[in-house]
Amino acid sequence: MSLTRRAFIYYMLERKRRRTRLVTKDGRCNIEYGNIKYSTHFAFLVDFWTTFVEIRWRFVLIIFIASFTLSWFIFGLLWYWIARSNGDLTWQEPPSDHSACVDNVVGLTTAFLYSLETQTTIGYGGRAITPECPGAVALIIIQSLLGAVINCFMCGIILSKISLPKKRAKTITFSEMAVISPRNGSLCLSIRVANLRKTLMIGSQIYGKLLRTTTTPDGETIIMDQVNIDFMVDAGKDNLFFVTPLTLHHVIDKSSPFFDMAVDTLHETEFELVVFLDGTAESTSSSCQVRTSFIPQEIMWGYSFLPIISRSKEGKYRVDFSNFSKVVPVATAHCAYCYHNIKGHHLHSREGHDNPGFEVIEIDNPPNVTKM
């Protein structure tokens, strides 16, 4: 019962955490619009192409089936009306020397089948138009043109949905956690990102926004105050060479919003760090954006990512994705202020502190590795 209770509490906490996010871990925006004027809904009809491309697949399939089926049925009714007007139907008992508008269209079912064969250009040969009725000639031209338009429109929507840039973004993944640790003489917040395809992302740029609620000196409360967060790799922050997983760093200096946070106050602070990666797919030349977010409970103070890139004896570079989401504790200052202003940095170690009263012994076990 206690295990079930803990699992239920964890589930409720995770559910609450997902609800409070503006951007989910997979990049979707958790926002809804209310009190929209009815007239503005017509804007979606004016921009009908984007509306059709963005709707869900289930509705696209319904529209696909309905557009063809209804067009076949409507034109089938028109062919039935032409045959009835000309006296071609069976119940009208046409004479033996009667000239039909369409051969073998003698009822509603045969009229529907002829409409389907005409629009899909099947042409089994059992039913065919004759030159006796000018109205029938005009109708077959109209149906052929309209059928081509429907084919082009529906094929365009399906191809556009398949090739959406956000599908390419599914093969770019971020680490589940962010870490804070010293690096190259600075205290840095680090995240890891990987491109799961071998094709490159050209012109990749990464940046972040810190979202939090603030109060101005005038007493105004800003629900979603945005602060720019700069990320960089060792070679810079623009035009990343995104051929292998990268570890991105944000330097926590006096201009950083993380400067006033500490290891014991980080998880009590309310904010959301949204990270963006923009780039152009090498294979399709389409621009895409990948998003994810980190809340305070997903930032680990005093940890560092394990290396994942190695070189084999054959000279090839190998990426070990088993270590992509693993971190190891490192000695880290208690706060950014301590790191920059107090000599010795007052390192905060997860491994504990030395105690002269105990005997020194050798420990052969590997360092404790924590999986995120």
Coordinates of C-alpha atoms in Angstrom, one line a residue:
M1 CA 0.0 0.0 0.0
S2 CA 2.8 2.4 0.8
L3 CA 4.4 1.7 -2.6
T4 CA 1.1 2.4 -4.3
R5 CA 0.6 5.6 -2.3
R6 CA 4.1 6.8 -3.3
A7 CA 3.4 6.0 -7.0
F8 CA 0.1 7.9 -6.8
I9 CA 1.8 10.9 -5.2
Y10 CA 4.5 10.9 -7.8
Y11 CA 1.9 10.7 -10.6
M12 CA 0.0 13.6 -9.2
L13 CA 3.2 15.7 -8.8
E14 CA 4.2 14.9 -12.4
R15 CA 0.7 15.8 -13.6
K16 CA 0.8 19.1 -11.8
R17 CA 4.3 19.8 -13.1
R18 CA 3.1 19.2 -16.7
R19 CA 0.2 21.6 -16.2
T20 CA 2.3 24.4 -14.9
R21 CA 4.7 24.3 -17.8
L22 CA 4.4 26.8 -20.7
V23 CA 6.4 24.5 -22.9
T24 CA 6.4 20.8 -22.5
K25 CA 9.5 18.6 -22.8
D26 CA 8.6 17.7 -26.3
G27 CA 8.1 21.3 -27.4
R28 CA 4.4 21.8 -27.3
C29 CA 3.0 25.1 -25.9
N30 CA 0.6 24.7 -23.0
I31 CA -1.6 27.7 -23.6
E32 CA -5.3 28.3 -24.5
Y33 CA -7.1 31.3 -25.9
G34 CA -10.4 32.6 -24.5
N35 CA -12.9 35.3 -25.3
I36 CA -12.0 35.4 -29.0
K37 CA -14.5 37.3 -31.1
Y38 CA -16.6 35.2 -33.4
S39 CA -15.6 37.3 -36.4
T40 CA -12.0 36.3 -36.0
H41 CA -12.8 32.7 -36.7
F42 CA -13.2 33.6 -40.4
A43 CA -9.5 34.4 -40.5
F44 CA -8.9 30.6 -40.2
L45 CA -11.1 30.1 -43.3
V46 CA -9.2 32.8 -45.2
D47 CA -5.9 31.1 -44.5
F48 CA -7.5 27.7 -45.3
W49 CA -4.3 26.1 -46.5
T50 CA -2.5 26.5 -43.1
T51 CA -5.7 25.4 -41.4
F52 CA -5.8 22.2 -43.3
V53 CA -2.1 21.5 -42.9
E54 CA -2.2 22.0 -39.1
I55 CA -5.3 20.0 -38.3
R56 CA -4.9 16.5 -37.0
W57 CA -4.5 13.5 -39.2
R58 CA -7.8 12.0 -38.2
F59 CA -9.6 15.1 -39.6
V60 CA -7.4 15.0 -42.7
L61 CA -8.4 11.4 -43.4
I62 CA -12.1 12.3 -42.8
I63 CA -11.9 15.2 -45.3
F64 CA -10.0 13.0 -47.8
I65 CA -12.7 10.3 -47.8
A66 CA -15.6 12.8 -47.7
S67 CA -14.3 15.0 -50.5
F68 CA -14.0 12.1 -53.0
T69 CA -17.1 10.2 -51.9
L70 CA -19.3 13.3 -51.9
S71 CA -18.0 14.5 -55.3
W72 CA -18.7 11.0 -56.8
F73 CA -22.2 10.9 -55.3
I74 CA -23.1 14.5 -56.4
F75 CA -21.9 14.0 -59.9
G76 CA -23.7 10.6 -59.9
L77 CA -26.9 12.4 -59.2
L78 CA -26.2 14.8 -62.1
W79 CA -25.6 11.9 -64.4
Y80 CA -28.8 10.2 -63.2
W81 CA -30.7 13.5 -63.9
I82 CA -29.2 13.6 -67.4
A83 CA -30.2 10.0 -68.1
R84 CA -33.7 10.6 -66.7
S85 CA -34.1 13.7 -68.8
N86 CA -33.2 11.8 -71.9
G87 CA -35.3 8.8 -71.1
D88 CA -32.4 6.4 -70.6
L89 CA -33.6 4.7 -67.4
T90 CA -35.0 1.2 -67.3
W91 CA -38.3 2.2 -65.7
Q92 CA -38.8 4.7 -68.5
E93 CA -38.9 1.8 -71.1
P94 CA -36.8 3.4 -73.9
P95 CA -37.4 2.1 -77.4
S96 CA -35.0 -0.2 -79.1
D97 CA -33.6 2.5 -81.4
H98 CA -33.2 5.0 -78.5
S99 CA -29.9 6.9 -78.4
A100 CA -28.7 7.2 -74.8
C101 CA -26.5 10.0 -73.4
V102 CA -24.4 7.5 -71.5
D103 CA -24.4 3.8 -72.5
N104 CA -25.4 1.4 -69.8
V105 CA -26.5 4.1 -67.2
V106 CA -29.9 2.8 -66.4
G107 CA -30.3 3.7 -62.7
L108 CA -28.9 5.5 -59.7
T109 CA -26.3 2.8 -59.0
T110 CA -25.0 2.7 -62.5
A111 CA -24.9 6.5 -62.6
F112 CA -22.8 6.5 -59.4
L113 CA -20.4 3.9 -60.8
Y114 CA -20.0 5.9 -64.0
S115 CA -19.3 9.0 -62.0
L116 CA -16.6 7.2 -60.0
E117 CA -15.0 5.7 -63.2
T118 CA -15.0 9.1 -64.8
Q119 CA -13.4 11.0 -62.0
T120 CA -10.8 8.3 -61.2
T121 CA -10.1 7.7 -64.9
I122 CA -10.7 4.0 -64.5
G123 CA -12.8 3.4 -67.6
Y124 CA -13.7 -0.3 -67.5
G125 CA -15.4 0.1 -70.9
G126 CA -18.9 -1.0 -69.9
R127 CA -20.3 2.6 -69.6
A128 CA -19.3 5.3 -72.0
I129 CA -20.6 8.8 -73.0
T130 CA -22.1 9.3 -76.4
P131 CA -22.1 12.6 -78.5
E132 CA -25.9 12.7 -78.5
C133 CA -26.2 15.1 -75.4
P134 CA -24.2 18.3 -75.2
G135 CA -25.0 18.7 -71.5
A136 CA -23.4 15.3 -70.8
V137 CA -20.2 16.4 -72.7
A138 CA -20.1 19.6 -70.6
L139 CA -20.6 17.7 -67.4
I140 CA -17.8 15.2 -68.1
I141 CA -15.4 18.2 -68.7
I142 CA -16.5 19.9 -65.4
Q143 CA -16.1 16.6 -63.4
S144 CA -12.7 15.9 -64.9
L145 CA -11.4 19.3 -64.0
L146 CA -12.9 19.3 -60.5
G147 CA -11.6 15.9 -59.9
A148 CA -8.0 17.0 -60.8
V149 CA -8.3 19.9 -58.4
I150 CA -9.4 17.7 -55.6
N151 CA -6.6 15.3 -56.3
C152 CA -4.0 18.0 -56.3
F153 CA -5.4 19.7 -53.1
M154 CA -5.5 16.5 -51.1
C155 CA -2.2 15.2 -52.2
G156 CA -0.6 18.6 -51.4
I157 CA -2.1 18.6 -47.9
I158 CA -0.8 15.0 -47.2
L159 CA 2.7 15.7 -48.6
S160 CA 2.9 19.0 -46.6
K161 CA 1.9 17.3 -43.4
I162 CA 4.4 14.5 -44.0
S163 CA 7.2 17.0 -44.7
L164 CA 6.5 19.4 -41.9
P165 CA 9.7 20.7 -40.3
K166 CA 8.5 19.7 -36.8
K167 CA 8.8 16.1 -37.9
R168 CA 12.5 16.7 -38.4
A169 CA 12.6 18.2 -34.9
K170 CA 11.6 14.8 -33.4
T171 CA 15.1 13.5 -34.2
I172 CA 16.7 16.2 -32.1
T173 CA 16.7 15.5 -28.4
F174 CA 17.7 17.4 -25.3
S175 CA 18.8 16.0 -22.0
E176 CA 16.1 15.5 -19.4
M177 CA 18.0 17.5 -16.8
A178 CA 20.2 20.5 -16.8
V179 CA 23.3 20.7 -14.5
I180 CA 25.3 23.4 -12.7
S181 CA 29.0 22.9 -12.2
P182 CA 32.3 24.7 -12.7
R183 CA 33.8 24.7 -16.2
N184 CA 36.9 26.5 -17.6
G185 CA 37.1 28.8 -14.6
S186 CA 33.4 29.8 -14.6
L187 CA 30.2 28.5 -13.0
C188 CA 28.0 27.2 -15.8
L189 CA 24.5 25.9 -16.3
S190 CA 24.8 23.1 -18.9
I191 CA 22.4 21.2 -21.1
R192 CA 23.0 18.5 -23.7
V193 CA 21.5 18.2 -27.2
A194 CA 21.9 15.5 -29.8
N195 CA 21.0 15.1 -33.5
L196 CA 19.9 11.5 -34.0
R197 CA 20.4 11.7 -37.8
K198 CA 23.7 11.8 -39.6
T199 CA 22.5 14.7 -41.8
L200 CA 23.6 18.0 -40.4
M201 CA 21.5 20.9 -39.2
I202 CA 22.9 23.9 -41.1
G203 CA 23.2 27.3 -39.4
S204 CA 22.2 26.0 -36.0
Q205 CA 21.7 28.6 -33.3
I206 CA 20.6 28.0 -29.7
Y207 CA 19.2 30.4 -27.2
G208 CA 17.0 30.4 -24.1
K209 CA 14.3 32.4 -22.3
L210 CA 13.8 32.4 -18.6
L211 CA 10.1 32.8 -17.8
R212 CA 9.1 34.0 -14.3
T213 CA 6.6 36.2 -12.5
T214 CA 8.0 39.5 -11.4
T215 CA 6.7 42.7 -9.8
T216 CA 7.8 46.1 -11.0
P217 CA 8.6 49.0 -8.7
D218 CA 5.3 50.5 -9.6
G219 CA 3.5 47.4 -8.2
E220 CA 2.6 45.9 -11.5
T221 CA 2.8 42.1 -11.7
I222 CA 4.1 40.6 -14.9
I223 CA 3.0 37.0 -15.2
M224 CA 5.4 36.0 -17.9
D225 CA 8.5 38.1 -17.7
Q226 CA 11.1 36.9 -20.2
V227 CA 14.8 37.2 -19.7
N228 CA 17.3 36.3 -22.4
I229 CA 19.6 33.4 -21.6
D230 CA 22.7 33.0 -23.8
F231 CA 24.1 29.5 -24.5
M232 CA 27.4 28.7 -26.1
V233 CA 29.9 25.9 -26.8
D234 CA 33.6 26.1 -26.5
A235 CA 33.9 27.3 -30.1
G236 CA 31.2 30.0 -29.8
K237 CA 27.4 30.3 -29.9
D238 CA 26.7 30.8 -33.7
N239 CA 26.7 28.3 -36.5
L240 CA 27.2 25.2 -34.4
F241 CA 28.9 22.2 -36.0
F242 CA 26.1 19.9 -35.1
V243 CA 27.5 16.5 -36.2
T244 CA 27.8 15.0 -32.7
P245 CA 26.0 15.7 -29.4
L246 CA 26.9 19.0 -27.9
T247 CA 27.0 20.3 -24.3
L248 CA 25.8 23.9 -24.2
H249 CA 26.8 26.2 -21.4
H250 CA 25.4 29.3 -19.9
V251 CA 27.9 31.2 -17.8
I252 CA 26.4 32.2 -14.5
D253 CA 28.0 35.7 -13.9
K254 CA 26.6 38.9 -12.3
S255 CA 24.4 39.5 -15.4
S256 CA 22.8 36.1 -15.2
P257 CA 19.4 35.6 -13.5
F258 CA 20.9 32.5 -11.8
F259 CA 23.5 34.5 -10.0
D260 CA 21.3 35.1 -6.9
M261 CA 20.3 31.4 -6.6
A262 CA 22.0 28.8 -4.4
V263 CA 21.9 25.1 -4.1
D264 CA 19.3 25.2 -1.2
T265 CA 17.1 27.9 -2.8
L266 CA 17.1 26.7 -6.4
H267 CA 14.2 24.3 -6.1
E268 CA 12.1 26.8 -4.1
T269 CA 12.3 29.3 -6.9
E270 CA 9.5 29.5 -9.5
F271 CA 10.7 29.8 -13.1
E272 CA 10.8 28.0 -16.4
L273 CA 13.9 27.9 -18.6
V274 CA 12.8 27.4 -22.3
V275 CA 15.5 26.5 -24.7
F276 CA 15.3 26.9 -28.5
L277 CA 17.4 25.5 -31.3
D278 CA 16.9 26.9 -34.8
G279 CA 18.4 25.3 -37.9
T280 CA 18.0 24.3 -41.5
A281 CA 17.7 20.6 -42.4
E282 CA 20.5 19.7 -44.8
S283 CA 18.4 17.1 -46.8
T284 CA 15.2 19.2 -47.2
S285 CA 16.5 22.8 -46.8
S286 CA 13.5 23.5 -44.5
S287 CA 13.9 25.5 -41.4
C288 CA 12.8 24.0 -38.1
Q289 CA 12.8 24.9 -34.4
V290 CA 13.2 22.5 -31.5
R291 CA 12.0 23.5 -28.1
T292 CA 12.1 22.1 -24.6
S293 CA 11.9 23.5 -21.0
F294 CA 13.4 23.0 -17.6
I295 CA 11.8 23.8 -14.3
P296 CA 13.8 24.2 -11.0
Q297 CA 13.3 20.5 -10.1
E298 CA 15.0 19.5 -13.4
I299 CA 18.2 21.5 -12.7
M300 CA 20.8 19.6 -10.7
W301 CA 23.3 21.7 -8.8
G302 CA 26.8 20.1 -8.3
Y303 CA 26.6 17.6 -11.2
S304 CA 28.3 17.3 -14.6
F305 CA 27.6 15.3 -17.7
L306 CA 29.6 12.2 -18.4
P307 CA 31.6 12.2 -21.7
I308 CA 29.9 10.3 -24.5
I309 CA 32.4 10.8 -27.4
S310 CA 35.4 8.5 -27.8
R311 CA 37.7 7.4 -30.6
S312 CA 38.1 3.8 -31.6
K313 CA 41.3 2.1 -32.6
E314 CA 40.3 2.3 -36.2
G315 CA 40.2 6.1 -36.0
K316 CA 36.4 6.5 -36.0
Y317 CA 34.6 8.7 -33.6
R318 CA 32.0 6.8 -31.5
V319 CA 29.0 8.3 -29.6
D320 CA 27.8 6.3 -26.6
F321 CA 24.2 7.4 -26.1
S322 CA 24.0 5.3 -22.9
N323 CA 25.8 8.1 -21.1
F324 CA 23.7 10.9 -22.8
S325 CA 21.4 11.1 -19.7
K326 CA 23.9 10.4 -17.0
V327 CA 25.6 12.8 -14.6
V328 CA 28.3 12.5 -12.0
P329 CA 28.6 14.7 -8.8
V330 CA 31.4 17.2 -8.8
A331 CA 32.6 19.7 -6.3
T332 CA 30.7 23.0 -6.8
A333 CA 30.3 26.2 -5.0
H334 CA 27.2 26.6 -2.8
C335 CA 26.1 29.7 -4.8
A336 CA 27.3 31.8 -7.6
Y337 CA 28.2 34.7 -5.3
C338 CA 30.4 32.3 -3.3
Y339 CA 32.1 31.1 -6.5
H340 CA 33.0 34.6 -7.7
N341 CA 33.7 36.5 -4.5
I342 CA 34.9 34.2 -1.7
K343 CA 38.4 32.8 -1.9
G344 CA 38.4 29.0 -2.1
H345 CA 34.9 29.0 -3.6
H346 CA 33.5 27.1 -0.6
L347 CA 33.0 24.1 -2.8
H348 CA 29.8 22.2 -2.2
S349 CA 30.6 18.5 -2.7
R350 CA 28.0 15.7 -2.9
E351 CA 30.8 13.3 -1.7
G352 CA 31.0 14.8 1.8
H353 CA 33.8 16.6 3.7
D354 CA 37.1 15.4 5.2
N355 CA 37.1 14.6 8.9
P356 CA 40.5 14.3 10.5
G357 CA 39.1 12.1 13.3
F358 CA 38.6 9.1 11.1
E359 CA 41.1 6.7 9.6
V360 CA 41.9 7.2 6.0
I361 CA 41.1 4.1 3.9
E362 CA 41.4 3.3 0.2
I363 CA 38.1 3.0 -1.7
D364 CA 38.3 1.1 -5.0
N365 CA 34.7 1.6 -6.0
P366 CA 34.0 3.8 -9.1
P367 CA 32.5 7.2 -8.5
N368 CA 28.7 7.4 -7.9
V369 CA 27.0 7.9 -11.3
T370 CA 23.4 9.2 -11.2
K371 CA 21.0 8.7 -14.1
M372 CA 18.6 11.5 -14.9

